[in-house]
Coordinates of C-alpha atoms in Angstrom, one line a residue:
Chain L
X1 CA -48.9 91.0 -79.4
X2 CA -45.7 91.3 -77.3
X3 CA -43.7 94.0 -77.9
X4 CA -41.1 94.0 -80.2
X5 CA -37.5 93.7 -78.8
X6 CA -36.1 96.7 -80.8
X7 CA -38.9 99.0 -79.1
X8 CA -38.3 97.4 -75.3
X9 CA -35.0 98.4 -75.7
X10 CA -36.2 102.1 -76.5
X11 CA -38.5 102.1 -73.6
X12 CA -36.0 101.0 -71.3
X13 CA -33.7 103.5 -71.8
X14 CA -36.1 106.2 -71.5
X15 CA -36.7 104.8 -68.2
X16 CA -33.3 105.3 -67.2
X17 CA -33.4 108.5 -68.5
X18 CA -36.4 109.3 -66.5
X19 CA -34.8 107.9 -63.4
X20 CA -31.5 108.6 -63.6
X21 CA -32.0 112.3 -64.6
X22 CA -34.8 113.9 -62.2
X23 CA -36.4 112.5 -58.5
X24 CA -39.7 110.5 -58.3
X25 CA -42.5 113.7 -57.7
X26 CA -43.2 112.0 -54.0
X27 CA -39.4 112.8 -52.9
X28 CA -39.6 115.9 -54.5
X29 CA -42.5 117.1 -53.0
X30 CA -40.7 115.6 -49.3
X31 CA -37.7 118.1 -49.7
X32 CA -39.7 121.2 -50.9
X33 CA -41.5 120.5 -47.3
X34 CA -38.7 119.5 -45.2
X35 CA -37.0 123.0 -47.0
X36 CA -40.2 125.1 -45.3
X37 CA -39.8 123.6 -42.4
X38 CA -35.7 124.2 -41.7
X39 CA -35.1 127.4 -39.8
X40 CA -34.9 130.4 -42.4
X41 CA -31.3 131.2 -43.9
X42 CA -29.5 127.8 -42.3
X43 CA -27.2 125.9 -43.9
X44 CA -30.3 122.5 -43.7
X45 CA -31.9 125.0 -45.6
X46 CA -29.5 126.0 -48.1
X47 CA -28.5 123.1 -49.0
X48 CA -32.1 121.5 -49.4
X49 CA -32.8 124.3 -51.7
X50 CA -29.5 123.7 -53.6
X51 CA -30.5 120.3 -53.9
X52 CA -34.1 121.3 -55.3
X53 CA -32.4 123.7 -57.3
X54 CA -30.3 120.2 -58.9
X55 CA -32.8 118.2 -59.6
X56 CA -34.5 120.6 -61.6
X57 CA -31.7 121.2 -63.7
X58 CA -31.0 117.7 -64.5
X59 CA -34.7 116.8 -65.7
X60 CA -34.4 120.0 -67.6
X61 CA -31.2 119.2 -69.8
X62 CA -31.5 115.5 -69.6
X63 CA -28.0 114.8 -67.3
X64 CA -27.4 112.7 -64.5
X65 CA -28.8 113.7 -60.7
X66 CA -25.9 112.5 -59.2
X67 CA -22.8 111.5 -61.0
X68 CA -22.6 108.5 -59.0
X69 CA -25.9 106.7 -60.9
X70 CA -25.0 103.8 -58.8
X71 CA -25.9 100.2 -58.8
X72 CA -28.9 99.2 -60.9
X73 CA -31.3 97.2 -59.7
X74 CA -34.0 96.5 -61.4
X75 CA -37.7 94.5 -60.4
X76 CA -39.8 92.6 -63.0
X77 CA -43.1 91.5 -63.0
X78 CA -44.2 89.5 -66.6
X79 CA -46.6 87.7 -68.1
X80 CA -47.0 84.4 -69.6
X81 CA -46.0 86.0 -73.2
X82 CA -42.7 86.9 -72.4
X83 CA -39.1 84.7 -71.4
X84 CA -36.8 85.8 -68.9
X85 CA -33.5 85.8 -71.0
X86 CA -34.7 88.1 -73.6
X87 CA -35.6 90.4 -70.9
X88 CA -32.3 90.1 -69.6
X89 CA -30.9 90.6 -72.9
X90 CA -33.0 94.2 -73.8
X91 CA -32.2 95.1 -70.2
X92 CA -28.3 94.9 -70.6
X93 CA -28.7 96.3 -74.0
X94 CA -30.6 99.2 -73.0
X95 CA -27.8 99.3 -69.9
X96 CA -25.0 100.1 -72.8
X97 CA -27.2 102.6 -74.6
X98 CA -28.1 104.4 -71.8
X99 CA -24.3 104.5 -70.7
X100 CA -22.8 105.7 -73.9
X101 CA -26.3 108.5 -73.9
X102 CA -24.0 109.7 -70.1
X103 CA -27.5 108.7 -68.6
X104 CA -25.4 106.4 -66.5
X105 CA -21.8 106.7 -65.5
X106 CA -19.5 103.2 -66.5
X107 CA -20.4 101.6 -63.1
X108 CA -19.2 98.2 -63.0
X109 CA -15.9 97.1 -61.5
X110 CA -14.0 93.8 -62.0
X111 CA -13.2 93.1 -58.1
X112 CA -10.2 91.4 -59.1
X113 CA -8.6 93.2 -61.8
X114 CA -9.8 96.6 -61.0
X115 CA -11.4 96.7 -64.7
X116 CA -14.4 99.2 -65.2
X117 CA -16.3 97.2 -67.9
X118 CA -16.8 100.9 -69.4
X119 CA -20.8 99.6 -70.3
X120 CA -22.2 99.0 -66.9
X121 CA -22.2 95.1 -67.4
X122 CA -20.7 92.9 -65.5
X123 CA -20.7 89.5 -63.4
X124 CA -24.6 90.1 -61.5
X125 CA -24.8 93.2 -62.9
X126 CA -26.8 95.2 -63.8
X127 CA -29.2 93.4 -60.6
X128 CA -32.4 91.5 -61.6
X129 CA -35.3 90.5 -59.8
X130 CA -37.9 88.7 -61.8
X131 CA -41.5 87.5 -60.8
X132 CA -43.3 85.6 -63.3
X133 CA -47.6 86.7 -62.6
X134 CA -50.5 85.7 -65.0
X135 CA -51.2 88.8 -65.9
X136 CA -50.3 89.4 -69.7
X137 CA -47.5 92.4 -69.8
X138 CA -44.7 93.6 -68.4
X139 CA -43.7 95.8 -65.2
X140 CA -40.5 96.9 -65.4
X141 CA -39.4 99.3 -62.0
X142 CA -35.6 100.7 -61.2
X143 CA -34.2 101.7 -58.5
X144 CA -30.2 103.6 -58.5
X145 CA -28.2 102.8 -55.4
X146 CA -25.3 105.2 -55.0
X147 CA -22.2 104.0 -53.2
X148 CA -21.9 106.4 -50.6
X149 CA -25.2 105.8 -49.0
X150 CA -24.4 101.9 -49.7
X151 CA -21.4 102.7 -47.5
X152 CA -23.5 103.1 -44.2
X153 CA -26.2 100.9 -45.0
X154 CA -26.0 97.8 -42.4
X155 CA -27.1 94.7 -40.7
X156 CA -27.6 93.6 -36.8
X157 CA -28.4 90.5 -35.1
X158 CA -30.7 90.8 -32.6
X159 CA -30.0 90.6 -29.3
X160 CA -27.3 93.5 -29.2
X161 CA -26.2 93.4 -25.6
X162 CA -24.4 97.2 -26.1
X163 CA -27.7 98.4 -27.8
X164 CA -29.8 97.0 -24.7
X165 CA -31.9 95.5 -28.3
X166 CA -34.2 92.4 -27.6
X167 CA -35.9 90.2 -30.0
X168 CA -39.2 92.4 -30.1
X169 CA -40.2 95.7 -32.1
X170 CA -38.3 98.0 -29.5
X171 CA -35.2 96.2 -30.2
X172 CA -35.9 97.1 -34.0
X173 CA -36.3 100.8 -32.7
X174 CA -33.1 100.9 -30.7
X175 CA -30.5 99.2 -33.5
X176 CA -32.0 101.4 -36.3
X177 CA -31.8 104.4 -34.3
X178 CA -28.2 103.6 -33.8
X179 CA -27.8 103.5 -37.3
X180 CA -29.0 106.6 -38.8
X181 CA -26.6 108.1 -35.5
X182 CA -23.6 106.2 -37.3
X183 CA -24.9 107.2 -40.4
X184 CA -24.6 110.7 -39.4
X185 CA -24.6 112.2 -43.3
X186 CA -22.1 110.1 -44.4
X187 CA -24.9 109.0 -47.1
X188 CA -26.0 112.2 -48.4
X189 CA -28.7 112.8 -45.6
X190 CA -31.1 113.4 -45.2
X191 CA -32.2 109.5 -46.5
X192 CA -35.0 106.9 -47.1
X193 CA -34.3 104.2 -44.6
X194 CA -35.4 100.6 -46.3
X195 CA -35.3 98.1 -43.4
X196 CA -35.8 94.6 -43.9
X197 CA -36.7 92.3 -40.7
X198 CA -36.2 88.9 -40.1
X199 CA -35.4 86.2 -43.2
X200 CA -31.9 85.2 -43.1
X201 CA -28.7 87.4 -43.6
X202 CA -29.5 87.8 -47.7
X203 CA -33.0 87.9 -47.7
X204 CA -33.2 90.7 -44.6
X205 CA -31.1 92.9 -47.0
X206 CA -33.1 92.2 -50.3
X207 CA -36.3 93.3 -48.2
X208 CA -34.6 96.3 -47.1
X209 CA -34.3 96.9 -50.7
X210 CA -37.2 96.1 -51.9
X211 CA -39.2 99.2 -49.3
X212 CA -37.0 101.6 -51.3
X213 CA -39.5 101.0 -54.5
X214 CA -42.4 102.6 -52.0
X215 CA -43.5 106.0 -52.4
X216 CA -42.7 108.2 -49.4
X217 CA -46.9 109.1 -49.4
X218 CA -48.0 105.6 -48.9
X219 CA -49.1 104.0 -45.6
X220 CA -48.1 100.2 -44.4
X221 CA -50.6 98.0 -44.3
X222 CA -50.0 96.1 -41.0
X223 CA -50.3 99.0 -38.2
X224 CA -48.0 97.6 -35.8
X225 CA -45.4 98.7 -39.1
X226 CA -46.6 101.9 -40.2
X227 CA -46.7 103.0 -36.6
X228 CA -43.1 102.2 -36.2
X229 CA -42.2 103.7 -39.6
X230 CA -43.9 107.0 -38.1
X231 CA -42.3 106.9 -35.1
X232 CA -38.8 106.5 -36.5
X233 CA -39.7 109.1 -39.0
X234 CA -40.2 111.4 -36.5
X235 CA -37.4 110.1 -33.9
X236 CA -34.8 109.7 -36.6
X237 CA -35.2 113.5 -37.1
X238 CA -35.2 114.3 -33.6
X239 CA -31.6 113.6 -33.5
X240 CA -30.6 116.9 -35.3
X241 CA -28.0 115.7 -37.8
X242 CA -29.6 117.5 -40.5
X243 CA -29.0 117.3 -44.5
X244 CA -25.3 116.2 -45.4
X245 CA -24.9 116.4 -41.6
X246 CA -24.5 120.1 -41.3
X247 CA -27.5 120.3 -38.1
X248 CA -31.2 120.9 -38.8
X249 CA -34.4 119.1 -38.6
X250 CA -34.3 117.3 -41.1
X251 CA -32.3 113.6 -41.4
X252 CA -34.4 110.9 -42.8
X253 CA -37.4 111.8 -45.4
X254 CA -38.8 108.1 -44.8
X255 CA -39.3 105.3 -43.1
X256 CA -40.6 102.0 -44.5
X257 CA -40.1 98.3 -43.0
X258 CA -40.8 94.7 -44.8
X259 CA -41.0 91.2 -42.8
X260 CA -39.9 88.1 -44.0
X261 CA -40.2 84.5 -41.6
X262 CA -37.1 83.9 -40.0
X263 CA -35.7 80.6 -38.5
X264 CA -35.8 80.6 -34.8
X265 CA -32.4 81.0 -34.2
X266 CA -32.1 84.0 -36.3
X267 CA -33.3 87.8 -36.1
X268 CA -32.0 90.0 -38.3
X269 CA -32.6 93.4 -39.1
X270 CA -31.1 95.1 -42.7
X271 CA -30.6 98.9 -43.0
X272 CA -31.1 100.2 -46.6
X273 CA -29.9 103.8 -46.6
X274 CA -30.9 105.8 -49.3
X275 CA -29.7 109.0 -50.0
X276 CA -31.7 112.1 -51.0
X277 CA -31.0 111.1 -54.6
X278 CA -33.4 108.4 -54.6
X279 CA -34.0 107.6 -57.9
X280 CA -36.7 105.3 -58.9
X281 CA -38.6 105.2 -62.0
X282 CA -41.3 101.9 -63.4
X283 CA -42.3 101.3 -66.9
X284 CA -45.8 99.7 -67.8
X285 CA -46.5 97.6 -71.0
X286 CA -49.7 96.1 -71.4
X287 CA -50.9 93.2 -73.7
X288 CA -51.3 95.3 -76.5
X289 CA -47.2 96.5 -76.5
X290 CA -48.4 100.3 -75.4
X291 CA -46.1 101.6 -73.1
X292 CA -46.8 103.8 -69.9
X293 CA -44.2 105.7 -67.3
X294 CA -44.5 106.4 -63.8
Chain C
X1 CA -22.2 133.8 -47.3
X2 CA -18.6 134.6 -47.8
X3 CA -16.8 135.2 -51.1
X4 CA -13.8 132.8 -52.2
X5 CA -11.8 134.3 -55.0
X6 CA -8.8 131.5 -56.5
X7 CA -5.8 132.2 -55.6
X8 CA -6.5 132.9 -51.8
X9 CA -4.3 134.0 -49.2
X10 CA -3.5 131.9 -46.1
X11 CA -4.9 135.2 -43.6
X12 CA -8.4 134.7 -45.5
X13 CA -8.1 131.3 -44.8
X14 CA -7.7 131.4 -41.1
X15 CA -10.5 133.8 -41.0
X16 CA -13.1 131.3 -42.0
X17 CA -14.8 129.2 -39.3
X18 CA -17.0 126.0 -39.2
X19 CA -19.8 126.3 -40.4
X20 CA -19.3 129.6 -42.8
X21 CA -21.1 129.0 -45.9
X22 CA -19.0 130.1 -49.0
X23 CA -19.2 130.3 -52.9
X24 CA -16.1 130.1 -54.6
X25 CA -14.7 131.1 -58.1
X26 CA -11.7 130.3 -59.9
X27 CA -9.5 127.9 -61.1
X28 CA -9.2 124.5 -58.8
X29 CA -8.2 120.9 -59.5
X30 CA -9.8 117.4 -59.0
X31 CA -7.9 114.4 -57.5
X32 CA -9.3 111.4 -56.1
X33 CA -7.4 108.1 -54.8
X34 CA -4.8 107.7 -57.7
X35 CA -4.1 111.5 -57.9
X36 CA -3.1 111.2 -54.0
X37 CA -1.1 108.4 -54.4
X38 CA 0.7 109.8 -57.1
X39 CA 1.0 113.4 -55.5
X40 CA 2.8 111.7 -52.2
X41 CA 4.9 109.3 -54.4
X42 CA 6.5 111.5 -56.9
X43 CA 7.9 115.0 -57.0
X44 CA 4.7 116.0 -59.7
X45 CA 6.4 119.5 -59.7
X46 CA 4.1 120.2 -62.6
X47 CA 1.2 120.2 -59.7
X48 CA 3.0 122.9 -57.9
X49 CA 1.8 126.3 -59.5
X50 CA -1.7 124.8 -59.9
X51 CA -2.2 124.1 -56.3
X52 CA -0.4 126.8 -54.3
X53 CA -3.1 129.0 -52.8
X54 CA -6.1 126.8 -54.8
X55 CA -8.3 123.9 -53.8
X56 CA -7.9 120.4 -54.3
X57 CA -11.7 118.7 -55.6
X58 CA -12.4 115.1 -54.6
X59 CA -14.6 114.5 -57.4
X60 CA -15.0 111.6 -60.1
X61 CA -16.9 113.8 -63.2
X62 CA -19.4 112.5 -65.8
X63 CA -17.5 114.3 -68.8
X64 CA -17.9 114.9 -72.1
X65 CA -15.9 116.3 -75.7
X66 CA -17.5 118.7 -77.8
X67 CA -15.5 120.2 -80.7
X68 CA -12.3 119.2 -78.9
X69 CA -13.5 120.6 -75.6
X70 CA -13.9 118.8 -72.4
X71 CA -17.5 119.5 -70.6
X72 CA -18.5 118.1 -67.2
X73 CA -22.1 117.1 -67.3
X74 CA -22.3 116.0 -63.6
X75 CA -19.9 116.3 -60.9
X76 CA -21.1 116.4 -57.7
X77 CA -18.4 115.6 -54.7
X78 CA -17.3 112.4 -53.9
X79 CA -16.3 110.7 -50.6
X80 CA -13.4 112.2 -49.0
X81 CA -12.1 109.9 -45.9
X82 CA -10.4 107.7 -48.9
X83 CA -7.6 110.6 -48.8
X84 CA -7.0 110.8 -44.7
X85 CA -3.7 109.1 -45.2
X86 CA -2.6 111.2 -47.9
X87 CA -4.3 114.4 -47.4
X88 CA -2.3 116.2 -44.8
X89 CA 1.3 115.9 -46.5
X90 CA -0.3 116.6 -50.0
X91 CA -1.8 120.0 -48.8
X92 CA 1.7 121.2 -46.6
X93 CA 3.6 119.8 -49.7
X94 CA 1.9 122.2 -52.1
X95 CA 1.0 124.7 -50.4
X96 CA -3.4 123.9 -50.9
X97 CA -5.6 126.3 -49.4
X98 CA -8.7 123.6 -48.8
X99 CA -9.8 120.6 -49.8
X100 CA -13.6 120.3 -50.9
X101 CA -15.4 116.6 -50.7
X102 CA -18.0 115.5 -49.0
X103 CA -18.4 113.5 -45.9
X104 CA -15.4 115.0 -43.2
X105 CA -12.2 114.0 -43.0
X106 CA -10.0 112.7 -39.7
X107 CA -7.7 114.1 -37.0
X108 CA -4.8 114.2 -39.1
X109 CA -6.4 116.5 -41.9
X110 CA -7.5 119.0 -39.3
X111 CA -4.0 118.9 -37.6
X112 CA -3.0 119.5 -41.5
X113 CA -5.3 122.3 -41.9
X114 CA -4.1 123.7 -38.7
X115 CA -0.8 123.8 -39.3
X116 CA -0.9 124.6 -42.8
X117 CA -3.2 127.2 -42.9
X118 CA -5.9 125.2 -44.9
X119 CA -9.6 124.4 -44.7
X120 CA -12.1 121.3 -45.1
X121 CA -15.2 122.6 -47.4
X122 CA -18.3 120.5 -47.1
X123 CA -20.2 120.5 -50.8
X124 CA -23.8 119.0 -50.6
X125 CA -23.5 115.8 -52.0
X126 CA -25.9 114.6 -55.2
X127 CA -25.4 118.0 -57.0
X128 CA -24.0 116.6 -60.1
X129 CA -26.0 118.7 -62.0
X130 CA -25.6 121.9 -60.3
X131 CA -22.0 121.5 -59.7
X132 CA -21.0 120.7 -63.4
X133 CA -23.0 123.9 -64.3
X134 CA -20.6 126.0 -62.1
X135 CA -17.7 124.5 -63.9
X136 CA -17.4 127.4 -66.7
X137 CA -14.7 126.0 -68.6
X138 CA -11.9 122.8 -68.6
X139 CA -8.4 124.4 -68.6
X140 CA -6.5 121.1 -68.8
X141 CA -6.2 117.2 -67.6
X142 CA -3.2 115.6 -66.7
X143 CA -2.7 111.5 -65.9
X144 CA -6.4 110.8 -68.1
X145 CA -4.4 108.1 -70.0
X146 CA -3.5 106.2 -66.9
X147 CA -5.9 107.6 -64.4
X148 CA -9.2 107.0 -66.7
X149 CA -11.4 110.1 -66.8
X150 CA -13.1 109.9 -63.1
X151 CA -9.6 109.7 -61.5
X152 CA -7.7 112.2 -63.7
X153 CA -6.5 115.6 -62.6
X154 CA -9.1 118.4 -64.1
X155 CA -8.1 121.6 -63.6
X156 CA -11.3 123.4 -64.0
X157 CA -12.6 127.5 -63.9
X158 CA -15.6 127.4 -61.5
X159 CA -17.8 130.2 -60.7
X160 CA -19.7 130.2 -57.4
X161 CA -19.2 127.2 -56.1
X162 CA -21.5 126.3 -53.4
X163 CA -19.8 124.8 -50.2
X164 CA -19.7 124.5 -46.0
X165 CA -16.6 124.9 -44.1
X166 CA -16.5 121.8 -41.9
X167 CA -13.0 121.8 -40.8
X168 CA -11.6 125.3 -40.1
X169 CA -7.8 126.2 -39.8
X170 CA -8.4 126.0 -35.5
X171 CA -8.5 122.5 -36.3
X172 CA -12.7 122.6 -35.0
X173 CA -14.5 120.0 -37.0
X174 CA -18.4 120.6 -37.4
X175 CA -18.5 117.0 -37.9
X176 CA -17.3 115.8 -34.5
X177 CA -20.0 118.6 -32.9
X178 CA -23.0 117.5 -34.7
X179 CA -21.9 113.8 -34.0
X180 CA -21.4 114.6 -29.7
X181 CA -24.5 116.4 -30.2
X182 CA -26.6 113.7 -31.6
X183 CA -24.6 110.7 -29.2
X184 CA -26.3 112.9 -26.7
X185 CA -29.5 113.2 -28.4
X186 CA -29.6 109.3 -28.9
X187 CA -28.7 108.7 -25.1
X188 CA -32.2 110.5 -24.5
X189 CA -34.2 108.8 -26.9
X190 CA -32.8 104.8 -25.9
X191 CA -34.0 106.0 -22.5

């Protein structure tokens, strides 16, 4: 038995709720660490310890992380009992509810007129990827994108002459590098880089985005990747811009790279920054219409 | 950590350098891109006696009405290089003591700061939560009708509000430093 519309709807918004209003325990956990490890009293300190401080509070009284609850992307997985457009329709609904709850801030900007559609809805938004499987059930995972760190979030072409960036893994290194240095903490450092290689100038981004619904904890698969996502890790902090810029050991929290085939002629590599504020949240239904959060 | 009490004089001011951290309490007011426009474009005389000696917030609030009141319920700062072309003439024409925001600002709002007698305060951005907590009460709002509520002008009491100076009256950005500092950094690591 499916579940019932009316009840999708309710589950939906509570995992807004849950994401909008708290961190996912992995980033959590990332800050308290990266907060040991800044030198004690400094301002990379202080402010990872305000921002600690923040999250609590919002999972306590229920209110927004950031104010800017950003664009909402959402990624579902169904089975063979359930339609897409009804998805879509509980999806938007629970969008409104979750809006007029101040979950969500009014999001969604006309690019013509200027108009804030007041409800988060809107022409492609909110943003839905869906993936039919045979499994029976549903998989619903959401990801908020705030603005600023969408801001410094970027996209190279391989070769970059300037960059000295060839068409191999230590071009990757070099033009990400050089991104998190333009980044500086424009957005809300230290971050979660996404990075999305290959495919062609859409696809290389929608990777990027994709690595942002990893946990921080987990390991790539292919080696040649989760050595590279170490070793920018690690380099990434090396360059001492510290959290909202302000100097200190700690810039990035993760690292965590996709592939899609490119054409021949084309290698591209997408930045997804994401700020400390990462907020992702997934909600399970199984066959039966019970309903589990993560 | 130093102690901001609103109003502030102009010596206490100049005796703050980058990278002080301060808390600050008192009454301030948030302006984003309309409020700037509107501050350079018109007289707005009735923004003079709330922004001599205060602090101008660049911040777009999640708010609320209970019983009449207005509540923020998350207002962490927003961007601030929107304001470069505006900020410099807005804080000699009133007389504003610092701006807080998030991200730096430019050349021309640390010559403003310099001659002025005004600083750039870094908040950590993402405290929405936090932030709206240390806002103890909304005093008024002015331009909500044709602003809409993140753009309005709140005038809000704070109480130990948490922020870095990043541009100090000497015109010395902590922005530009950790930026020549990493450029070098990067040099290293691109061998």
């Amino acid at each position: 038995m499916p579940v019932e519309t009316e009840a999708l709807v309710d589950h939906i918004v509570e995992l807004i709720r849950r994401s909008s209003c708290g961190l996912p325990d992995d980033v959590k956990e990332a800050i308290a660490r990266a907060a040991e490890d800044e030198e004690a009293g400094s301002r990379a300190q202080n402010a990872l310890r305000l921002v600690l401080r923040n999250v609590a509070e919002a999972e306590q009284g229920s209110t927004p992380t950031c104010q800017d609850t950003g664009t909402l992307i959402f990624h579902v997985e169904y089975g063979p009992e359930h339609r897409q457009r009804p998805l879509r329709g509980a999806i938007e609904a629970a969008c409104r509810e979750a809006t007029a709850k101040q979950y969500l801030r009014p999001n969604a900007v006309d690019p013509v007129t200027g108009k804030n559609s007041g409800n988060n809805i809107g022409d492609g938004a909110p943003f839905i990827d869906f993936v039919e499987r045979d499994e029976p059930g549903l998989h619903i995972a959401l990801l908020q994108k705030g603005g600023g760190c969408e801001n410094v979030s970027g996209q190279y072409s391989l070769p970059n002459g300037p960059l000295g960036a060839g068409r191999d893994l230590e071009g990757v290194r070099r033009v990400v590098l050089d991104a998190v240095h333009k980044a500086q903490g424009k957005g809300c450092a230290p971050g979660i880089l996404g990075i999305g290689l290959g495919g062609d100038r859409m696809s290389s981004h929608l990777e990027a985005k994709m690595q942002l619904y990893r946990r921080l904890d987990d390991v790539n698969p292919d080696p040649d990747m989760a050595a590279l996502e170490a070793r920018l890790l690690r380099e990434g902090n090396e360059l001492g811009i510290g959290p909202m810029g302000f100097g200190g050991k700690t810039t990035l929290l993760g690292v965590k790279i996709g592939r899609r085939h490119r054409v021949p002629a084309s290698y591209f590599v997408s930045i997804a920054y994401m700020c400390w504020a990462s907020r992702r949240a997934a909600l399970h239904i199984d066959a039966d219409g019970v309903a589990s959060h993560n | 950590m130093k102690r901001i009490q609103l109003p502030v004089d102009e010596a206490t001011i100049r005796s703050l350098r980058v990278g002080d951290e301060v808390s600050i309490s008192g009454v301030m007011v948030t302006a984003r891109d309309a409020a700037h426009k509107y501050m350079i474009e018109n007289p707005a005389e009735e923004m003079r006696d709330l922004l001599r000696d205060s602090i101008i917030y660049h911040c777009g609030p999640v708010v609320r009405q209970m019983d009449g009141e207005w509540q923020f319920v998350s207002a962490g700062p927003t961007t601030s290089i929107r304001e470069e072309p505006y900020q410099a003439t807005v804080i000699g024409k009133f007389q504003v003591r610092g701006v807080i925001g998030k991200g730096g600002m430019g050349p021309k709002t640390a010559a403003g700061c310099k001659e002025h007698g005004a600083v750039y305060l870094h908040a950590v951005g993402g405290l929405g939560t936090s932030i709206a907590k240390s806002v103890k009460r909304v005093r008024d709002v002015l331009k909500l009708e044709e602003f809409g509520s993140p753009e309005a002008m709140w005038v809000i009491e704070v109480e130990d509000f948490p922020a870095v100076v990043t541009i100090d009256a000497n015109g010395d950005s902590l922005h530009e430093k950790i930026e020549a500092e990493s450029a070098e950094r990067l040099k290293r690591l691109l061998g």
